Amino acid sequence: MIDVIPAQTPEDLDRCFAVRHAVFCIERGVSPSIERDEWDTLSPTRTHFLIQEDTADIGALRCRYTGDTAVIQRFCVLKEYRAGGRGRTALKAVEDWCRAAGLRRVELDAKFEVRGFYEKCGYRSISDPFEEAGIPHVKMAKELF
């Protein structure tokens, strides 16, 4: 069973960072100096989520809030857990959380190679491709209401 848990403590946040480091820095080769940024703190303007299966930490993501829009960032799932719909389940749980919080729209910058995953989850491209951290991306959005 997949659980998506908002980080409440610095320890929760460190667990999110550990998963992100494994995916982005070790697997993808992103420099740790750019993987972490000024948004990586506990704050009312953003929520970090830890994705768990049973008791294992398998993924993480961050939502920043601007008006009635949630911007999903740093969404990752450990490689050995990417099959079986876990990412889709986690994304839906975060969308439900955002909807319950009164947010009307979700945006994200998807790696260009996985935009099809987001399209299957109801997102649409809203930009031309661009490069971020040396990786091609595209901005995508989904209306929640």
XYZ file of N, CA, C and O in Angstrom:
580
model
N 0.840 -1.190 0.000
C 0.000 0.000 0.000
C 0.879 1.245 0.000
O 1.860 1.323 0.719
N 0.501 2.209 -0.811
C 1.234 3.467 -0.929
C 0.622 4.500 0.009
O -0.593 4.705 0.032
N 1.473 5.157 0.797
C 1.063 6.265 1.655
C 1.860 7.499 1.244
O 3.064 7.409 0.978
N 1.188 8.635 1.184
C 1.830 9.911 0.869
C 1.640 10.794 2.090
O 0.519 11.158 2.430
N 2.748 11.096 2.745
C 2.717 11.719 4.068
C 3.360 13.107 4.018
O 4.528 13.229 3.632
N 2.630 14.154 4.407
C 3.251 15.481 4.479
C 4.346 15.493 5.552
O 4.135 15.000 6.667
N 5.495 16.034 5.226
C 6.585 16.148 6.198
C 6.191 17.159 7.271
O 5.791 18.279 6.956
N 6.313 16.745 8.519
C 5.944 17.600 9.648
C 7.151 18.034 10.479
O 7.078 19.017 11.195
N 8.225 17.261 10.398
C 9.383 17.492 11.255
C 10.651 17.571 10.408
O 10.668 17.104 9.262
N 11.726 18.120 10.977
C 13.001 18.099 10.256
C 13.443 16.675 9.896
O 14.042 16.466 8.838
N 13.126 15.715 10.734
C 13.475 14.315 10.440
C 12.711 13.810 9.218
O 13.283 13.100 8.374
N 11.431 14.152 9.116
C 10.643 13.786 7.922
C 11.275 14.401 6.673
O 11.391 13.760 5.636
N 11.660 15.659 6.783
C 12.266 16.369 5.665
C 13.581 15.700 5.250
O 13.837 15.513 4.053
N 14.380 15.291 6.227
C 15.636 14.594 5.916
C 15.382 13.289 5.171
O 16.156 12.913 4.285
N 14.307 12.607 5.500
C 13.959 11.370 4.786
C 13.593 11.673 3.334
O 13.974 10.928 2.420
N 12.866 12.765 3.104
C 12.567 13.197 1.729
C 13.868 13.486 0.985
O 14.047 13.055 -0.162
N 14.773 14.218 1.626
C 16.045 14.571 1.001
C 16.871 13.330 0.667
O 17.559 13.300 -0.357
N 16.823 12.321 1.520
C 17.593 11.096 1.269
C 17.114 10.407 -0.006
O 17.924 9.952 -0.822
N 15.801 10.345 -0.211
C 15.261 9.738 -1.431
C 15.633 10.590 -2.639
O 16.079 10.073 -3.670
N 15.463 11.894 -2.527
C 15.815 12.786 -3.631
C 17.286 12.652 -4.004
O 17.637 12.611 -5.182
N 18.153 12.578 -3.013
C 19.586 12.439 -3.286
C 19.862 11.143 -4.061
O 20.620 11.144 -5.032
N 19.236 10.056 -3.633
C 19.435 8.766 -4.313
C 19.010 8.840 -5.774
O 19.701 8.327 -6.660
N 17.861 9.475 -6.051
C 17.343 9.531 -7.419
C 18.069 10.583 -8.252
O 18.587 10.290 -9.329
N 18.090 11.815 -7.771
C 18.603 12.896 -8.602
C 20.132 12.933 -8.660
O 20.705 13.099 -9.735
N 20.784 12.803 -7.520
C 22.247 12.957 -7.494
C 22.969 11.664 -7.870
O 23.852 11.686 -8.726
N 22.587 10.559 -7.254
C 23.299 9.308 -7.516
C 22.876 8.707 -8.858
O 23.713 8.420 -9.709
N 21.564 8.535 -9.062
C 21.102 7.903 -10.309
C 21.233 8.823 -11.514
O 21.698 8.409 -12.574
N 20.796 10.070 -11.390
C 20.732 10.988 -12.535
C 21.963 11.872 -12.712
O 22.097 12.549 -13.725
N 22.822 11.934 -11.710
C 24.039 12.716 -11.835
C 23.878 14.212 -11.657
O 24.743 14.988 -12.044
N 22.759 14.641 -11.056
C 22.548 16.063 -10.783
C 23.441 16.463 -9.606
O 23.524 15.745 -8.607
N 24.079 17.598 -9.724
C 24.960 18.066 -8.656
C 24.143 18.351 -7.386
O 23.096 19.017 -7.453
N 24.611 17.871 -6.227
C 23.912 18.184 -4.975
C 23.771 19.692 -4.741
O 22.830 20.132 -4.082
N 24.683 20.488 -5.310
C 24.625 21.935 -5.105
C 23.419 22.577 -5.785
O 23.011 23.674 -5.405
N 22.831 21.913 -6.793
C 21.621 22.467 -7.416
C 20.371 21.644 -7.097
O 19.262 22.112 -7.314
N 20.547 20.435 -6.577
C 19.368 19.617 -6.241
C 18.617 20.237 -5.060
O 17.406 20.266 -5.040
N 19.330 20.743 -4.092
C 18.704 21.401 -2.943
C 18.696 22.901 -3.196
O 19.617 23.457 -3.790
N 17.613 23.574 -2.728
C 17.508 25.012 -2.951
C 16.805 25.700 -1.796
O 16.531 25.089 -0.762
N 16.499 26.972 -1.980
C 15.899 27.783 -0.913
C 14.499 27.332 -0.507
O 13.983 27.735 0.528
N 13.867 26.469 -1.298
C 12.520 25.992 -0.981
C 12.544 24.733 -0.118
O 11.504 24.187 0.210
N 13.718 24.269 0.252
C 13.842 23.014 0.989
C 13.838 23.210 2.498
O 14.767 22.842 3.221
N 12.755 23.813 2.965
C 12.507 24.000 4.392
C 11.031 23.730 4.652
O 10.224 23.707 3.719
N 10.690 23.537 5.904
C 9.285 23.427 6.283
C 8.700 24.838 6.313
O 9.306 25.749 6.878
N 7.531 25.025 5.689
C 6.941 26.353 5.583
C 5.469 26.226 5.184
O 5.097 25.291 4.479
N 4.630 27.187 5.578
C 3.232 27.178 5.134
C 3.074 27.399 3.626
O 2.014 27.130 3.080
N 4.115 27.894 2.950
C 4.021 28.168 1.513
C 4.393 26.956 0.651
O 4.392 27.050 -0.570
N 4.693 25.838 1.298
C 5.045 24.620 0.569
C 4.895 23.417 1.486
O 4.932 23.541 2.706
N 4.741 22.266 0.858
C 4.648 21.008 1.597
C 5.557 20.000 0.918
O 5.508 19.835 -0.300
N 6.367 19.342 1.705
C 7.176 18.227 1.225
C 6.427 16.949 1.579
O 5.886 16.820 2.676
N 6.383 16.027 0.642
C 5.684 14.765 0.857
C 6.667 13.604 0.766
O 7.501 13.565 -0.138
N 6.530 12.663 1.686
C 7.292 11.420 1.664
C 6.357 10.328 1.163
O 5.231 10.203 1.646
N 6.814 9.572 0.188
C 6.020 8.482 -0.369
C 6.563 7.182 0.218
O 7.766 6.918 0.138
N 5.663 6.404 0.816
C 6.064 5.146 1.445
C 5.265 3.978 0.892
O 4.097 4.133 0.524
N 5.906 2.829 0.865
C 5.221 1.565 0.612
C 5.535 0.685 1.807
O 6.714 0.398 2.067
N 4.493 0.270 2.509
C 4.659 -0.397 3.800
C 5.495 0.542 4.674
O 5.089 1.644 4.905
N 6.670 0.157 5.102
C 7.474 1.063 5.935
C 8.672 1.627 5.178
O 9.483 2.349 5.757
N 8.798 1.319 3.891
C 9.944 1.779 3.103
C 9.682 3.157 2.500
O 8.608 3.397 1.940
N 10.656 4.047 2.595
C 10.600 5.348 1.928
C 10.969 5.110 0.469
O 12.101 4.730 0.162
N 10.009 5.320 -0.447
C 10.250 4.999 -1.859
C 10.217 6.214 -2.775
O 10.582 6.115 -3.936
N 9.773 7.360 -2.278
C 9.677 8.528 -3.137
C 9.483 9.793 -2.322
O 9.321 9.750 -1.100
N 9.505 10.904 -3.029
C 9.325 12.203 -2.392
C 8.903 13.213 -3.444
O 9.078 12.992 -4.644
N 8.343 14.317 -2.986
C 8.059 15.458 -3.846
C 7.793 16.669 -2.988
O 7.588 16.562 -1.782
N 7.805 17.806 -3.656
C 7.564 19.070 -2.974
C 6.490 19.817 -3.735
O 6.485 19.823 -4.963
N 5.563 20.446 -3.004
C 4.545 21.323 -3.600
C 4.755 22.732 -3.060
O 4.783 22.937 -1.848
N 4.900 23.676 -3.971
C 4.927 25.090 -3.614
C 3.588 25.683 -4.034
O 3.007 25.261 -5.017
N 3.135 26.683 -3.288
C 1.816 27.257 -3.544
C 1.937 28.700 -4.013
O 2.618 29.507 -3.390
N 1.270 28.992 -5.124
C 1.166 30.360 -5.622
C -0.299 30.583 -5.978
O -0.797 29.988 -6.925
N -0.955 31.402 -5.175
C -2.382 31.625 -5.394
C -3.134 30.321 -5.243
O -2.996 29.625 -4.240
N -3.925 29.972 -6.268
C -4.710 28.737 -6.208
C -4.035 27.589 -6.971
O -4.671 26.618 -7.341
N -2.712 27.713 -7.174
C -1.965 26.720 -7.934
C -0.896 26.063 -7.067
O -0.175 26.744 -6.336
N -0.818 24.742 -7.158
C 0.275 23.986 -6.540
C 1.293 23.689 -7.640
O 0.920 23.264 -8.737
N 2.549 23.935 -7.346
C 3.618 23.627 -8.286
C 4.395 22.441 -7.721
O 5.052 22.562 -6.685
N 4.264 21.294 -8.382
C 4.963 20.091 -7.941
C 6.398 20.147 -8.446
O 6.644 20.405 -9.623
N 7.314 19.880 -7.528
C 8.732 19.876 -7.862
C 9.408 18.688 -7.191
O 8.915 18.161 -6.197
N 10.518 18.279 -7.755
C 11.367 17.234 -7.178
C 10.621 15.916 -6.957
O 10.908 15.172 -6.032
N 9.664 15.620 -7.829
C 8.912 14.361 -7.733
C 9.824 13.227 -8.171
O 10.352 13.238 -9.278
N 10.004 12.262 -7.296
C 10.864 11.132 -7.636
C 10.401 9.871 -6.911
O 9.806 9.938 -5.836
N 10.670 8.750 -7.553
C 10.432 7.425 -6.974
C 11.698 6.620 -7.216
O 12.267 6.654 -8.319
N 12.150 5.906 -6.202
C 13.339 5.073 -6.349
C 13.144 4.088 -7.496
O 12.049 3.549 -7.689
N 14.208 3.864 -8.242
C 14.149 3.068 -9.466
C 13.462 1.714 -9.277
O 12.629 1.308 -10.078
N 13.786 1.028 -8.196
C 13.229 -0.322 -7.983
C 11.740 -0.322 -7.650
O 11.108 -1.375 -7.610
N 11.132 0.868 -7.473
C 9.706 0.964 -7.153
C 8.901 1.650 -8.255
O 7.734 1.972 -8.055
N 9.476 1.871 -9.414
C 8.792 2.652 -10.455
C 7.712 1.882 -11.200
O 6.921 2.482 -11.908
N 7.656 0.610 -11.086
C 6.616 -0.172 -11.781
C 5.384 -0.297 -10.887
O 5.405 0.027 -9.707
N 4.314 -0.776 -11.469
C 3.127 -1.114 -10.685
C 2.222 0.041 -10.320
O 1.379 -0.103 -9.436
N 2.377 1.197 -10.965
C 1.458 2.302 -10.724
C 1.723 3.105 -9.469
O 0.885 3.919 -9.073
N 2.867 2.911 -8.839
C 3.154 3.631 -7.593
C 3.226 5.151 -7.810
O 2.704 5.914 -7.003
N 3.890 5.572 -8.871
C 3.989 7.010 -9.150
C 2.632 7.625 -9.406
O 2.313 8.705 -8.903
N 1.810 6.929 -10.182
C 0.459 7.428 -10.476
C -0.371 7.520 -9.193
O -1.081 8.502 -8.963
N -0.265 6.512 -8.329
C -0.996 6.502 -7.058
C -0.551 7.667 -6.178
O -1.382 8.363 -5.583
N 0.762 7.891 -6.107
C 1.284 8.983 -5.287
C 0.847 10.335 -5.843
O 0.429 11.225 -5.090
N 0.923 10.501 -7.158
C 0.521 11.759 -7.781
C -0.955 12.045 -7.526
O -1.334 13.168 -7.181
N -1.801 11.040 -7.646
C -3.231 11.223 -7.382
C -3.468 11.620 -5.926
O -4.296 12.489 -5.636
N -2.739 11.005 -5.004
C -2.898 11.345 -3.589
C -2.535 12.808 -3.329
O -3.226 13.503 -2.578
N -1.479 13.286 -3.960
C -1.088 14.686 -3.797
C -2.123 15.608 -4.440
O -2.498 16.639 -3.873
N -2.629 15.234 -5.612
C -3.687 16.031 -6.247
C -4.921 16.095 -5.354
O -5.529 17.167 -5.198
N -5.306 14.973 -4.750
C -6.454 14.962 -3.835
C -6.204 15.863 -2.632
O -7.098 16.582 -2.186
N -4.992 15.834 -2.110
C -4.617 16.684 -0.985
C -4.729 18.151 -1.386
O -5.275 18.970 -0.642
N -4.235 18.491 -2.570
C -4.299 19.871 -3.069
C -5.746 20.311 -3.279
O -6.122 21.429 -2.925
N -6.550 19.434 -3.843
C -7.969 19.737 -4.073
C -8.665 20.009 -2.736
O -9.414 20.986 -2.596
N -8.393 19.168 -1.734
C -9.005 19.349 -0.408
C -8.550 20.657 0.237
O -9.289 21.252 1.030
N -7.356 21.128 -0.117
C -6.841 22.394 0.407
C -7.386 23.597 -0.364
O -7.051 24.737 -0.057
N -8.227 23.354 -1.384
C -8.846 24.434 -2.140
C -8.048 24.903 -3.343
O -8.414 25.898 -3.973
N -6.980 24.201 -3.671
C -6.196 24.576 -4.848
C -6.916 24.107 -6.104
O -7.558 23.062 -6.103
N -6.825 24.874 -7.166
C -7.599 24.588 -8.379
C -6.765 24.014 -9.521
O -7.300 23.489 -10.478
N -5.448 24.141 -9.433
C -4.596 23.763 -10.555
C -3.271 23.221 -10.017
O -2.787 23.669 -8.984
N -2.692 22.289 -10.770
C -1.358 21.770 -10.467
C -0.491 21.988 -11.702
O -0.925 21.720 -12.823
N 0.711 22.477 -11.482
C 1.691 22.628 -12.553
C 2.964 21.902 -12.150
O 3.227 21.708 -10.959
N 3.746 21.501 -13.145
C 5.033 20.861 -12.885
C 5.909 20.964 -14.113
O 5.420 21.190 -15.220
N 7.200 20.842 -13.897
C 8.167 20.778 -14.990
C 8.569 19.312 -15.129
O 9.287 18.784 -14.278
N 8.072 18.677 -16.178
C 8.321 17.246 -16.391
C 9.568 17.036 -17.232
O 9.785 17.772 -18.204
N 10.363 16.051 -16.851
C 11.439 15.654 -17.753
C 10.791 15.258 -19.072
O 9.789 14.531 -19.094
N 11.336 15.751 -20.170
C 10.722 15.538 -21.478
C 10.497 14.056 -21.765
O 9.475 13.672 -22.314
N 11.428 13.205 -21.331
C 11.341 11.770 -21.609
C 10.188 11.074 -20.884
O 9.782 9.991 -21.282
N 9.642 11.693 -19.822
C 8.545 11.059 -19.084
C 7.239 11.852 -19.182
O 6.298 11.600 -18.434
N 7.157 12.777 -20.146
C 5.921 13.568 -20.271
C 4.714 12.680 -20.556
O 3.600 13.010 -20.161
N 4.923 11.540 -21.212
C 3.818 10.618 -21.489
C 3.161 10.104 -20.218
O 1.947 9.917 -20.169
N 3.957 9.881 -19.167
C 3.406 9.472 -17.871
C 2.417 10.520 -17.373
O 1.300 10.199 -16.960
N 2.824 11.789 -17.422
C 1.962 12.861 -16.933
C 0.735 13.053 -17.824
O -0.359 13.337 -17.325
N 0.899 12.879 -19.130
C -0.252 12.962 -20.033
C -1.283 11.901 -19.670
O -2.486 12.181 -19.639
N -0.846 10.691 -19.347
C -1.767 9.623 -18.938
C -2.456 9.953 -17.615
O -3.536 9.435 -17.336
N -1.835 10.829 -16.817
C -2.417 11.259 -15.540
C -3.271 12.518 -15.691
O -3.726 13.080 -14.692
N -3.487 12.963 -16.941
C -4.370 14.098 -17.187
C -3.700 15.445 -17.333
O -4.385 16.472 -17.400
N -2.382 15.498 -17.406
C -1.666 16.752 -17.574
C -1.521 17.076 -19.054
O -1.503 16.183 -19.894
N -1.380 18.374 -19.350
C -1.144 18.795 -20.729
C 0.058 19.725 -20.748
O 0.309 20.465 -19.793
N 0.803 19.678 -21.836
C 1.967 20.551 -21.995
C 1.512 21.983 -22.172
O 0.566 22.254 -22.913
N 2.199 22.917 -21.502
C 1.871 24.338 -21.623
C 3.107 25.166 -21.975
O 3.088 26.384 -21.843
N 4.177 24.489 -22.426
C 5.380 25.218 -22.850
C 6.098 24.419 -23.930
O 5.820 23.240 -24.147
N 7.017 25.075 -24.561
C 7.960 24.390 -25.425
C 8.990 23.713 -24.523
O 9.169 24.115 -23.362
N 9.716 22.730 -25.038
C 10.773 22.114 -24.235
C 11.839 23.144 -23.834
O 12.116 24.094 -24.568
N 12.412 22.948 -22.649
C 13.485 23.791 -22.142
C 14.431 22.921 -21.328
O 14.097 21.790 -20.983
N 15.604 23.448 -21.023
C 16.595 22.684 -20.279
C 16.671 23.150 -18.837
O 16.675 24.351 -18.562
N 16.711 22.188 -17.909
C 16.884 22.473 -16.488
C 17.855 21.436 -15.940
O 17.654 20.239 -16.142
N 18.898 21.879 -15.273
C 19.946 20.997 -14.730
C 20.517 20.085 -15.813
O 20.848 18.927 -15.559
N 20.590 20.605 -17.040
C 21.142 19.839 -18.141
C 20.216 18.782 -18.706
O 20.631 17.958 -19.516
N 18.934 18.803 -18.299
C 17.964 17.786 -18.716
C 16.791 18.478 -19.411
O 16.237 19.443 -18.871
N 16.369 18.007 -20.613
C 15.203 18.606 -21.279
C 13.920 18.403 -20.460
O 13.673 17.298 -19.957
N 13.141 19.465 -20.328
C 11.875 19.454 -19.586
C 10.787 20.123 -20.417
O 11.064 20.804 -21.396
N 9.550 19.970 -19.960
C 8.411 20.699 -20.500
C 7.481 21.024 -19.327
O 7.304 20.202 -18.424
N 6.930 22.235 -19.311
C 5.975 22.629 -18.270
C 4.618 22.012 -18.610
O 4.173 22.060 -19.747
N 3.974 21.422 -17.580
C 2.675 20.776 -17.766
C 1.723 21.246 -16.679
O 2.157 21.710 -15.616
N 0.419 21.115 -16.940
C -0.587 21.564 -15.976
C -1.806 20.654 -16.014
O -2.085 19.994 -17.015
N -2.523 20.673 -14.897
C -3.783 19.921 -14.777
C -4.729 20.748 -13.910
O -4.350 21.223 -12.844
N -5.951 20.902 -14.399
C -6.986 21.583 -13.610
C -7.582 20.562 -12.635
O -7.885 19.431 -13.027
N -7.772 20.966 -11.379
C -8.295 20.041 -10.367
C -9.809 20.117 -10.248
O -10.431 19.195 -9.725
N -10.407 21.215 -10.700
C -11.864 21.367 -10.624
C -12.429 21.593 -11.995
O -11.815 22.110 -12.866
